[in-house]
Short mmCIF file of C-alpha atoms in Angstrom, two decimals:
data_model
loop_
_atom_site.label_atom_id
_atom_site.label_comp_id
_atom_site.label_asym_id
_atom_site.label_seq_id
_atom_site.Cartn_x
_atom_site.Cartn_y
_atom_site.Cartn_z
CA MET A 1 -0.26 -11.06 -6.45
CA GLU A 2 -3.16 -10.52 -4.10
CA GLY A 3 -2.85 -8.87 -0.73
CA ASP A 4 -4.34 -10.03 2.54
CA ASP A 5 -7.38 -7.73 2.71
CA THR A 6 -7.92 -6.72 -0.90
CA GLU A 7 -8.86 -9.88 -2.78
CA GLY A 8 -11.67 -9.32 -5.24
CA ILE A 9 -11.04 -5.58 -5.69
CA PRO A 10 -11.98 -4.76 -9.31
CA MET A 11 -9.97 -2.67 -11.70
CA GLY A 12 -10.99 0.95 -12.09
CA GLU A 13 -10.99 3.12 -8.98
CA PHE A 14 -10.44 2.18 -5.37
CA ASN A 15 -11.93 4.18 -2.52
CA VAL A 16 -9.18 5.08 -0.07
CA ILE A 17 -10.67 5.10 3.44
CA ASN A 18 -9.51 7.07 6.48
CA PRO A 19 -9.32 4.24 9.06
CA ALA A 20 -9.92 6.63 11.97
CA THR A 21 -13.20 7.97 10.58
CA GLU A 22 -14.28 5.40 7.95
CA GLU A 23 -14.75 8.29 5.51
CA VAL A 24 -13.70 8.09 1.86
CA VAL A 25 -10.62 10.24 1.31
CA GLU A 26 -10.33 9.83 -2.44
CA ALA A 27 -11.11 7.44 -5.28
CA VAL A 28 -7.73 6.47 -6.74
CA PRO A 29 -7.44 4.94 -10.25
CA MET A 30 -5.96 1.43 -10.28
CA ALA A 31 -3.44 0.59 -12.99
CA SER A 32 -4.30 -2.00 -15.62
CA ALA A 33 -1.89 -4.61 -16.94
CA ALA A 34 -1.44 -2.48 -20.06
CA GLU A 35 -0.49 0.52 -17.94
CA VAL A 36 2.06 -1.61 -16.14
CA ASP A 37 3.52 -2.62 -19.50
CA ALA A 38 3.76 1.04 -20.52
CA ALA A 39 5.47 1.93 -17.23
CA VAL A 40 8.00 -0.88 -17.68
CA ASP A 41 8.72 0.34 -21.21
CA ARG A 42 9.37 3.88 -19.90
CA ALA A 43 11.59 2.53 -17.14
CA LYS A 44 13.54 0.35 -19.57
CA ARG A 45 14.24 3.32 -21.83
CA ALA A 46 15.16 5.57 -18.90
CA PHE A 47 17.56 2.94 -17.56
CA GLN A 48 20.17 3.59 -20.22
CA THR A 49 20.29 7.30 -19.35
CA TRP A 50 20.19 6.79 -15.58
CA ARG A 51 22.94 4.17 -15.45
CA ALA A 52 25.15 6.35 -17.70
CA LEU A 53 25.01 9.33 -15.34
CA SER A 54 28.26 9.95 -13.54
CA PRO A 55 28.18 8.70 -9.93
CA GLY A 56 28.44 12.26 -8.67
CA ASP A 57 25.45 13.44 -10.71
CA ARG A 58 23.32 10.51 -9.57
CA ALA A 59 24.29 11.26 -5.98
CA ARG A 60 23.38 14.95 -6.35
CA LEU A 61 19.93 14.05 -7.70
CA LEU A 62 19.29 11.70 -4.79
CA ARG A 63 20.30 14.42 -2.33
CA ALA A 64 17.95 16.85 -4.09
CA PHE A 65 15.19 14.23 -3.83
CA ALA A 66 15.84 13.87 -0.09
CA GLN A 67 15.64 17.65 0.29
CA GLN A 68 12.25 17.68 -1.43
CA ILE A 69 11.02 15.05 1.03
CA ASP A 70 12.31 17.14 3.93
CA ASP A 71 10.69 20.31 2.59
CA HIS A 72 7.33 18.52 2.35
CA ARG A 73 7.63 16.43 5.52
CA ASP A 74 4.51 17.82 7.19
CA GLU A 75 2.45 17.39 4.02
CA LEU A 76 3.56 13.77 3.64
CA ALA A 77 2.88 13.08 7.32
CA GLU A 78 -0.63 14.46 7.02
CA LEU A 79 -1.29 12.19 4.04
CA GLU A 80 -0.16 9.22 6.12
CA VAL A 81 -2.39 10.26 9.03
CA ILE A 82 -5.53 10.33 6.90
CA ASN A 83 -4.58 7.38 4.68
CA ALA A 84 -3.05 4.89 7.15
CA GLY A 85 -4.36 6.21 10.48
CA HIS A 86 -0.86 6.64 11.86
CA PRO A 87 -0.40 9.02 14.81
CA VAL A 88 1.01 12.30 13.60
CA GLY A 89 4.30 11.92 15.48
CA GLN A 90 4.86 8.50 13.95
CA ALA A 91 3.93 9.79 10.50
CA GLN A 92 6.48 12.59 10.78
CA TRP A 93 9.12 10.05 11.76
CA GLU A 94 8.21 7.98 8.70
CA ALA A 95 8.69 10.91 6.34
CA SER A 96 12.01 11.67 8.03
CA ASN A 97 13.08 8.05 7.66
CA LEU A 98 12.41 8.20 3.92
CA ARG A 99 14.55 11.35 3.73
CA ASP A 100 17.35 9.78 5.76
CA VAL A 101 17.42 6.57 3.72
CA LEU A 102 17.68 8.59 0.51
CA LEU A 103 20.54 10.60 1.99
CA TYR A 104 22.29 7.43 3.18
CA TYR A 105 22.21 5.87 -0.29
CA ALA A 106 23.06 9.18 -1.96
CA GLY A 107 26.55 8.44 -0.68
CA ALA A 108 26.61 5.09 -2.46
CA PRO A 109 27.08 5.84 -6.19
CA GLU A 110 30.56 7.26 -5.63
CA ARG A 111 31.52 4.35 -3.36
CA LEU A 112 30.20 1.38 -5.31
CA ASN A 113 33.68 -0.06 -5.74
CA GLY A 114 34.70 -3.23 -7.50
CA ARG A 115 37.85 -5.19 -6.71
CA GLN A 116 41.21 -5.84 -8.30
CA ILE A 117 42.07 -9.48 -7.66
CA PRO A 118 45.65 -10.78 -8.04
CA VAL A 119 45.81 -13.49 -10.73
CA PRO A 120 48.64 -14.89 -12.87
CA GLY A 121 49.03 -13.68 -16.42
CA GLY A 122 47.03 -10.49 -16.25
CA LEU A 123 44.75 -8.13 -14.40
CA ASP A 124 41.41 -9.19 -12.94
CA VAL A 125 38.78 -6.60 -11.96
CA THR A 126 35.14 -6.71 -10.93
CA PHE A 127 32.27 -4.31 -11.64
CA HIS A 128 28.88 -3.95 -9.95
CA GLU A 129 26.45 -3.64 -12.85
CA PRO A 130 22.88 -2.43 -12.23
CA LEU A 131 20.14 -4.96 -12.94
CA GLY A 132 17.72 -2.81 -14.95
CA VAL A 133 14.06 -2.29 -14.07
CA VAL A 134 13.17 -3.07 -10.44
CA GLY A 135 9.63 -3.52 -9.14
CA VAL A 136 9.05 -2.56 -5.50
CA ILE A 137 5.75 -3.86 -4.07
CA VAL A 138 4.97 -1.94 -0.88
CA PRO A 139 2.60 -2.96 1.95
CA TRP A 140 0.09 -0.76 3.74
CA ASN A 141 1.57 -0.87 7.24
CA TYR A 142 4.59 1.45 6.73
CA PRO A 143 4.06 2.91 3.25
CA MET A 144 6.82 5.56 3.22
CA PRO A 145 9.71 3.85 5.01
CA ILE A 146 9.37 0.50 3.28
CA MET A 147 9.06 2.20 -0.10
CA GLY A 148 12.34 3.99 0.62
CA TRP A 149 14.12 0.84 1.75
CA GLY A 150 13.58 -0.67 -1.69
CA MET A 151 13.77 2.27 -4.06
CA ALA A 152 16.71 4.21 -2.57
CA PRO A 153 19.45 1.55 -2.92
CA ALA A 154 18.01 0.45 -6.26
CA LEU A 155 18.23 3.99 -7.64
CA ALA A 156 21.67 4.54 -6.14
CA ALA A 157 22.98 1.42 -7.86
CA GLY A 158 21.80 2.72 -11.24
CA ASN A 159 18.47 0.90 -11.65
CA THR A 160 15.13 2.38 -12.60
CA VAL A 161 12.24 1.67 -10.23
CA ILE A 162 8.49 1.11 -10.43
CA VAL A 163 6.77 1.27 -7.03
CA LYS A 164 3.40 -0.42 -6.60
CA PRO A 165 1.95 0.86 -3.33
CA SER A 166 -0.83 -1.00 -1.59
CA GLU A 167 -4.24 -0.08 -2.92
CA LEU A 168 -5.17 0.78 0.67
CA THR A 169 -2.41 3.40 1.08
CA PRO A 170 -1.35 4.96 -2.25
CA LEU A 171 -1.42 8.65 -1.34
CA THR A 172 2.10 9.21 -0.02
CA ALA A 173 3.68 7.16 -2.82
CA ARG A 174 1.90 9.23 -5.43
CA ARG A 175 3.15 12.47 -3.86
CA VAL A 176 6.69 11.14 -3.46
CA GLY A 177 6.73 10.36 -7.17
CA GLU A 178 5.82 13.96 -7.93
CA LEU A 179 8.56 15.21 -5.61
CA ALA A 180 11.11 13.02 -7.37
CA LEU A 181 10.36 14.77 -10.66
CA GLU A 182 10.51 18.18 -8.97
CA ALA A 183 13.94 17.21 -7.62
CA GLY A 184 15.16 16.61 -11.17
CA LEU A 185 15.05 12.83 -11.54
CA PRO A 186 14.52 12.09 -15.24
CA GLU A 187 11.11 10.87 -16.45
CA GLY A 188 10.79 7.12 -16.14
CA VAL A 189 13.51 6.66 -13.52
CA LEU A 190 11.05 6.43 -10.62
CA GLN A 191 7.37 5.72 -11.26
CA MET A 192 4.50 5.21 -8.80
CA LEU A 193 1.82 2.83 -10.00
CA PRO A 194 -1.16 2.37 -7.65
CA GLY A 195 -2.91 -0.87 -8.51
CA THR A 196 -4.31 -4.08 -7.15
CA GLY A 197 -2.15 -7.08 -6.34
CA PRO A 198 -3.80 -9.52 -8.76
CA VAL A 199 -3.50 -7.09 -11.69
CA ALA A 200 -0.65 -4.58 -11.31
CA GLY A 201 1.40 -6.61 -8.84
CA ARG A 202 1.08 -9.79 -10.83
CA ARG A 203 2.03 -8.08 -14.08
CA LEU A 204 5.16 -6.58 -12.51
CA VAL A 205 6.16 -10.01 -11.26
CA ASP A 206 5.54 -11.70 -14.61
CA HIS A 207 7.01 -9.03 -16.91
CA GLU A 208 10.18 -10.30 -18.59
CA ASP A 209 11.80 -6.84 -18.55
CA VAL A 210 11.47 -6.45 -14.78
CA ARG A 211 14.76 -7.85 -13.50
CA LYS A 212 14.05 -7.82 -9.75
CA ILE A 213 11.09 -7.74 -7.38
CA VAL A 214 11.26 -6.35 -3.86
CA PHE A 215 8.23 -7.45 -1.86
CA THR A 216 7.22 -6.78 1.72
CA GLY A 217 4.07 -8.50 2.95
CA SER A 218 2.63 -11.78 4.09
CA THR A 219 4.54 -15.03 3.81
CA ARG A 220 1.66 -16.54 1.85
CA VAL A 221 1.87 -13.93 -0.89
CA GLY A 222 5.67 -13.97 -0.76
CA LYS A 223 5.63 -17.67 -1.59
CA GLU A 224 3.33 -17.00 -4.57
CA ILE A 225 5.69 -14.30 -5.83
CA MET A 226 8.70 -16.55 -5.38
CA ALA A 227 7.03 -19.28 -7.42
CA ALA A 228 6.04 -16.80 -10.14
CA CYS A 229 9.63 -15.49 -10.37
CA ALA A 230 11.16 -18.97 -10.63
CA PRO A 231 10.61 -19.61 -14.37
CA SER A 232 12.65 -16.54 -15.34
CA VAL A 233 15.02 -16.73 -12.33
CA LYS A 234 14.00 -13.19 -11.49
CA ARG A 235 15.97 -11.70 -8.59
CA LEU A 236 14.07 -11.33 -5.33
CA THR A 237 14.19 -9.63 -1.96
CA LEU A 238 11.39 -10.77 0.36
CA GLU A 239 10.56 -9.35 3.79
CA LEU A 240 7.67 -11.42 5.09
CA GLY A 241 5.91 -12.37 8.30
CA GLY A 242 7.11 -12.59 11.87
CA LYS A 243 6.28 -14.09 15.24
CA SER A 244 9.00 -12.59 17.37
CA SER A 245 9.78 -13.13 21.03
CA ASN A 246 10.57 -10.70 23.80
CA ILE A 247 12.58 -12.87 26.22
CA VAL A 248 12.81 -11.57 29.80
CA PHE A 249 15.12 -13.29 32.29
CA ALA A 250 14.69 -12.98 36.05
CA ASP A 251 17.96 -11.02 36.38
CA ALA A 252 16.79 -8.31 33.95
CA ASP A 253 15.71 -4.81 34.82
CA LEU A 254 12.06 -5.88 35.09
CA GLU A 255 10.73 -2.35 35.46
CA LYS A 256 12.39 -1.21 32.24
CA ALA A 257 11.49 -4.39 30.38
CA ALA A 258 7.82 -4.17 31.37
CA ALA A 259 7.55 -0.43 30.66
CA SER A 260 8.92 -0.85 27.15
CA ALA A 261 7.19 -4.14 26.26
CA PRO A 262 3.90 -2.54 25.07
CA TYR A 263 5.73 -0.43 22.50
CA ALA A 264 7.57 -3.48 21.18
CA VAL A 265 4.29 -5.00 20.03
CA PHE A 266 1.55 -2.34 20.02
CA GLU A 267 3.33 0.36 18.00
CA ASN A 268 1.52 0.99 14.71
CA ALA A 269 -1.43 -0.87 16.29
CA GLY A 270 0.64 -4.06 16.13
CA GLN A 271 0.74 -3.90 12.34
CA ASP A 272 4.45 -4.60 12.23
CA CYS A 273 6.31 -7.71 11.09
CA CYS A 274 8.87 -7.06 13.84
CA ALA A 275 6.26 -6.92 16.62
CA ARG A 276 7.38 -8.89 19.69
CA SER A 277 4.01 -10.64 19.91
CA ARG A 278 5.30 -13.33 22.28
CA ILE A 279 6.59 -12.30 25.70
CA LEU A 280 8.57 -15.08 27.38
CA VAL A 281 9.27 -14.49 31.08
CA GLN A 282 11.43 -16.64 33.32
CA ARG A 283 9.13 -18.41 35.75
CA GLN A 284 10.51 -16.90 38.96
CA ALA A 285 9.89 -13.40 37.60
CA TYR A 286 6.61 -14.16 35.80
CA ASP A 287 4.12 -12.86 38.39
CA ARG A 288 6.11 -9.73 39.13
CA PHE A 289 6.52 -8.94 35.43
CA LEU A 290 2.77 -9.19 34.85
CA GLU A 291 2.18 -6.83 37.80
CA LEU A 292 4.49 -4.30 36.13
CA LEU A 293 3.16 -4.90 32.63
CA GLU A 294 -0.48 -4.19 33.42
CA PRO A 295 -0.18 -0.45 34.21
CA ALA A 296 2.19 -0.02 31.26
CA VAL A 297 -0.41 -1.50 28.90
CA LEU A 298 -3.33 0.35 30.45
CA GLY A 299 -1.39 3.60 30.06
CA VAL A 300 -1.03 3.29 26.28
CA ARG A 301 -2.91 6.11 24.57
CA VAL A 302 -5.13 4.95 21.70
CA GLY A 303 -7.01 7.67 19.88
CA ASP A 304 -7.20 10.46 17.32
CA PRO A 305 -4.12 10.26 15.05
CA HIS A 306 -4.05 14.06 14.80
CA ASP A 307 -3.55 14.38 18.58
CA GLU A 308 0.18 14.68 19.29
CA LYS A 309 -0.30 12.71 22.55
CA THR A 310 -1.75 9.69 20.73
CA GLU A 311 0.56 6.68 20.66
CA ILE A 312 -1.57 4.18 18.72
CA GLY A 313 -4.10 4.74 15.97
CA PRO A 314 -6.69 2.45 14.37
CA LEU A 315 -6.24 -0.73 12.39
CA ILE A 316 -6.14 -0.30 8.63
CA SER A 317 -9.54 -1.70 7.65
CA ALA A 318 -12.75 -3.36 8.82
CA ALA A 319 -11.62 -6.67 7.33
CA HIS A 320 -8.35 -6.53 9.22
CA ARG A 321 -10.08 -5.65 12.49
CA LYS A 322 -12.31 -8.69 12.04
CA LYS A 323 -9.23 -10.87 11.61
CA VAL A 324 -7.49 -9.48 14.70
CA THR A 325 -10.66 -9.83 16.77
CA SER A 326 -10.84 -13.53 15.93
CA TYR A 327 -7.66 -14.18 17.97
CA VAL A 328 -9.08 -12.83 21.22
CA PRO A 329 -11.43 -15.01 23.30
CA PRO A 330 -14.23 -15.77 22.61
CA GLY A 331 -13.22 -15.37 18.94
CA PRO A 332 -12.90 -18.51 16.79
CA ASN A 333 -9.09 -18.29 16.86
CA GLY A 334 -8.97 -17.32 20.54
CA THR A 335 -8.74 -20.85 21.89
CA GLY A 336 -5.90 -21.89 24.15
CA ALA A 337 -5.47 -18.44 25.68
CA THR A 338 -7.13 -16.22 28.26
CA ILE A 339 -7.35 -12.44 28.46
CA ALA A 340 -5.12 -11.03 31.19
CA PHE A 341 -6.00 -7.36 30.64
CA GLN A 342 -6.87 -4.86 27.90
CA ALA A 343 -6.33 -1.14 27.46
CA SER A 344 -9.12 1.10 26.21
CA ALA A 345 -9.85 2.25 22.67
CA PRO A 346 -12.32 4.75 21.20
CA GLU A 347 -15.81 3.66 20.30
CA GLY A 348 -17.82 4.68 17.27
CA SER A 349 -16.42 5.30 13.80
CA GLY A 350 -12.94 3.99 13.08
CA TYR A 351 -11.27 0.60 13.06
CA TRP A 352 -10.19 0.70 16.70
CA PHE A 353 -8.89 -2.21 18.72
CA PRO A 354 -7.70 -2.16 22.35
CA PRO A 355 -4.16 -3.31 23.17
CA THR A 356 -4.69 -6.80 24.58
CA VAL A 357 -2.54 -9.15 26.68
CA LEU A 358 -3.26 -12.89 26.54
CA LEU A 359 -1.86 -15.67 28.70
CA SER A 360 -0.84 -19.01 27.25
CA THR A 361 0.46 -22.10 29.00
CA PRO A 362 3.17 -24.05 27.14
CA ALA A 363 2.31 -27.19 29.10
CA LEU A 364 -1.22 -27.22 27.69
CA ARG A 365 0.07 -26.60 24.17
CA GLY A 366 2.39 -29.57 24.66
CA GLN A 367 -0.69 -31.67 25.45
CA GLY A 368 -2.19 -30.78 22.11
CA GLN A 369 -4.22 -27.70 23.02
CA ALA A 370 -3.99 -25.30 20.10
CA CYS A 371 -3.32 -21.61 20.63
CA PRO A 372 -3.51 -19.70 17.32
CA ALA A 373 -2.57 -16.43 19.04
CA TRP A 374 0.72 -18.07 20.02
CA ASP A 375 1.47 -19.64 16.66
CA GLU A 376 0.13 -17.25 14.03
CA GLU A 377 1.01 -13.71 13.01
CA ILE A 378 -1.94 -11.63 14.22
CA PHE A 379 -0.67 -8.28 12.91
CA GLY A 380 -2.61 -6.37 15.52
CA PRO A 381 -2.22 -5.08 19.10
CA VAL A 382 -2.37 -8.51 20.74
CA VAL A 383 0.47 -10.11 22.69
CA THR A 384 0.70 -13.51 24.37
CA VAL A 385 2.70 -14.00 27.59
CA ALA A 386 4.10 -17.37 28.67
CA PRO A 387 6.62 -18.56 31.29
CA PHE A 388 9.87 -20.42 30.66
CA ASP A 389 12.27 -22.27 32.98
CA ASP A 390 15.85 -21.79 31.76
CA GLU A 391 17.95 -20.75 28.76
CA ALA A 392 17.28 -23.96 26.86
CA ASP A 393 13.54 -23.60 27.41
CA ALA A 394 13.58 -19.97 26.28
CA ILE A 395 15.46 -20.87 23.10
CA ARG A 396 13.07 -23.73 22.38
CA LEU A 397 9.99 -21.54 22.76
CA ALA A 398 11.45 -18.62 20.81
CA ASN A 399 12.40 -20.89 17.91
CA ASP A 400 9.08 -22.73 17.92
CA THR A 401 7.83 -20.87 14.85
CA ALA A 402 8.18 -20.90 11.08
CA TYR A 403 9.30 -17.27 11.26
CA GLY A 404 12.57 -15.64 12.25
CA LEU A 405 12.55 -11.88 11.83
CA SER A 406 13.32 -10.11 15.10
CA GLY A 407 13.32 -10.37 18.90
CA SER A 408 14.57 -8.98 22.18
CA ILE A 409 16.58 -10.43 25.04
CA TRP A 410 16.50 -8.87 28.51
CA THR A 411 19.26 -9.88 30.94
CA ARG A 412 22.13 -8.35 32.90
CA ASP A 413 24.32 -11.39 32.11
CA LEU A 414 26.46 -10.52 29.08
CA GLY A 415 27.44 -14.13 28.46
CA ARG A 416 23.80 -15.18 28.47
CA ALA A 417 22.92 -12.34 26.10
CA LEU A 418 25.55 -13.52 23.63
CA ARG A 419 24.53 -17.18 23.94
CA LEU A 420 20.88 -16.34 23.31
CA SER A 421 21.76 -13.98 20.46
CA ARG A 422 23.54 -16.81 18.67
CA ALA A 423 20.88 -19.42 19.44
CA VAL A 424 17.66 -17.56 18.61
CA GLU A 425 16.82 -18.03 14.93
CA ALA A 426 16.11 -14.45 13.88
CA GLY A 427 17.72 -11.91 11.61
CA ASN A 428 17.44 -8.90 13.94
CA LEU A 429 17.90 -9.13 17.68
CA SER A 430 18.19 -6.48 20.36
CA VAL A 431 19.57 -6.85 23.88
CA ASN A 432 17.91 -4.80 26.62
CA SER A 433 16.01 -2.78 24.02
CA HIS A 434 13.51 -3.30 21.22
CA SER A 435 15.23 -1.77 18.22
CA SER A 436 14.91 -3.77 14.97
CA VAL A 437 15.49 -1.40 12.09
CA ARG A 438 18.31 1.08 11.64
CA TYR A 439 18.97 2.20 8.09
CA TRP A 440 22.74 1.91 8.64
CA THR A 441 22.49 -1.85 9.32
CA PRO A 442 21.16 -4.88 7.42
CA PHE A 443 17.56 -5.95 7.98
CA GLY A 444 15.89 -9.22 7.04
CA GLY A 445 14.67 -12.57 8.27
CA PHE A 446 15.54 -16.20 8.82
CA LYS A 447 13.31 -19.10 7.77
CA GLN A 448 9.93 -18.03 6.34
CA SER A 449 10.43 -14.40 7.35
CA GLY A 450 12.14 -13.61 4.10
CA LEU A 451 14.99 -13.75 1.65
CA GLY A 452 17.88 -11.33 1.34
CA ARG A 453 18.68 -8.18 3.30
CA GLU A 454 17.52 -4.59 3.08
CA LEU A 455 19.18 -1.41 4.37
CA GLY A 456 22.75 -0.88 5.47
CA PRO A 457 25.70 -1.60 3.20
CA ASP A 458 24.30 -5.03 2.24
CA ALA A 459 21.34 -3.70 0.28
CA LEU A 460 23.26 -1.88 -2.43
CA THR A 461 24.91 -4.91 -4.02
CA ALA A 462 21.57 -6.76 -3.92
CA PHE A 463 20.57 -4.44 -6.80
CA THR A 464 23.63 -5.27 -8.90
CA GLU A 465 25.29 -8.19 -10.63
CA THR A 466 29.01 -8.74 -10.12
CA LYS A 467 30.86 -8.84 -13.41
CA ASN A 468 34.37 -10.28 -13.52
CA VAL A 469 36.80 -9.13 -16.24
CA PHE A 470 40.23 -10.66 -16.90
CA ILE A 471 42.71 -8.65 -18.99
CA SER A 472 45.67 -10.62 -20.23
CA THR A 473 49.09 -8.98 -19.99
CA ASP A 474 50.80 -11.63 -22.10
#
């Protein structure tokens, strides 16, 4: 399936661009449909060997794989800096997250227990059987972590995996595939297949021997994949778009809430499905919060990804910068909002964009004035601030979206925090913080933000089928 910025890319080679310099890093070959078919055939043959390994042996190989990632952490981080424009500190965290997720699921093969269920006339037991070949389609915004979230539990459960990284960011995936072989994973168990969405991605989705697709990306493309998987009832995990709210009540620690708010939306240059791109502030605290928010935003450091002090790097591409720009007045999608303040960003080469705060008035939207920045996922360092009156109003505004991925609630009232946590339609909420993703806990969305759950204990069984066996004792 096509991606958001890569429609029309031909087969052959794709020029990977450093988004901080606009220089070509490397021309990477794109897989053809025939090469996808060959990869699926290798994975199908390797599946029988991989699933037959004892749980302890599979666990040892995953731990060895994690060690290889750790040994090459700086190398992988540098690839992410030049390929995705991520600040070096963030890139090092991403490599560490891939290592940690592999280690977490390395403990799973020996603990993938079935059940013994009491029944009359015999013994009833269940088994978790691996699915077979799994296709993991990875986006460009967090190439290493999101790759790990799909491949690690799939491998642990006994499946073989084909990863299709985004054509914009294939370099870390390619190196991780090499490290997997160096760690001792058998040929065909884990394959990296750089390719375009319309060719390689589509063929993975359509191939009858691919038993599950894991896709992270836009809701539009997720819907296309879901429709393509329907004829064969192919299993799916989808992590899609978001339009999450950061809800700040008047009784909250306003200083802490305002100081942390920029990092809830601007991290990774806002290219994050979990970005809290709506800030809702109770009306009596609205002016004070904006006073506190302005210096916090202006203090965000945007610049050279190799500088350890840099907090935010560039956007991924010229096309994506054009899209983000359209949401800021006087852009064509910038109607219904005004600019409150903007931080600074480098000029010259690179796809830079300044962290931007917009103001939106719910009353005007209620009168029919459109505000695309309020309604649509921008996927850039742009946040819209709006006031609310009470709990009911906050819930209404937070749920006024087709998405439901994440969000934050700031209040000192524990009862209110629990009420809002139950009422806000989102899969991942945080009270008095902005955490969304911990690999120990399930992650996924409500509504059009996705289908299924990744990470934590929930993910493992999503890569298996439950088989029930009754043994008569009569």
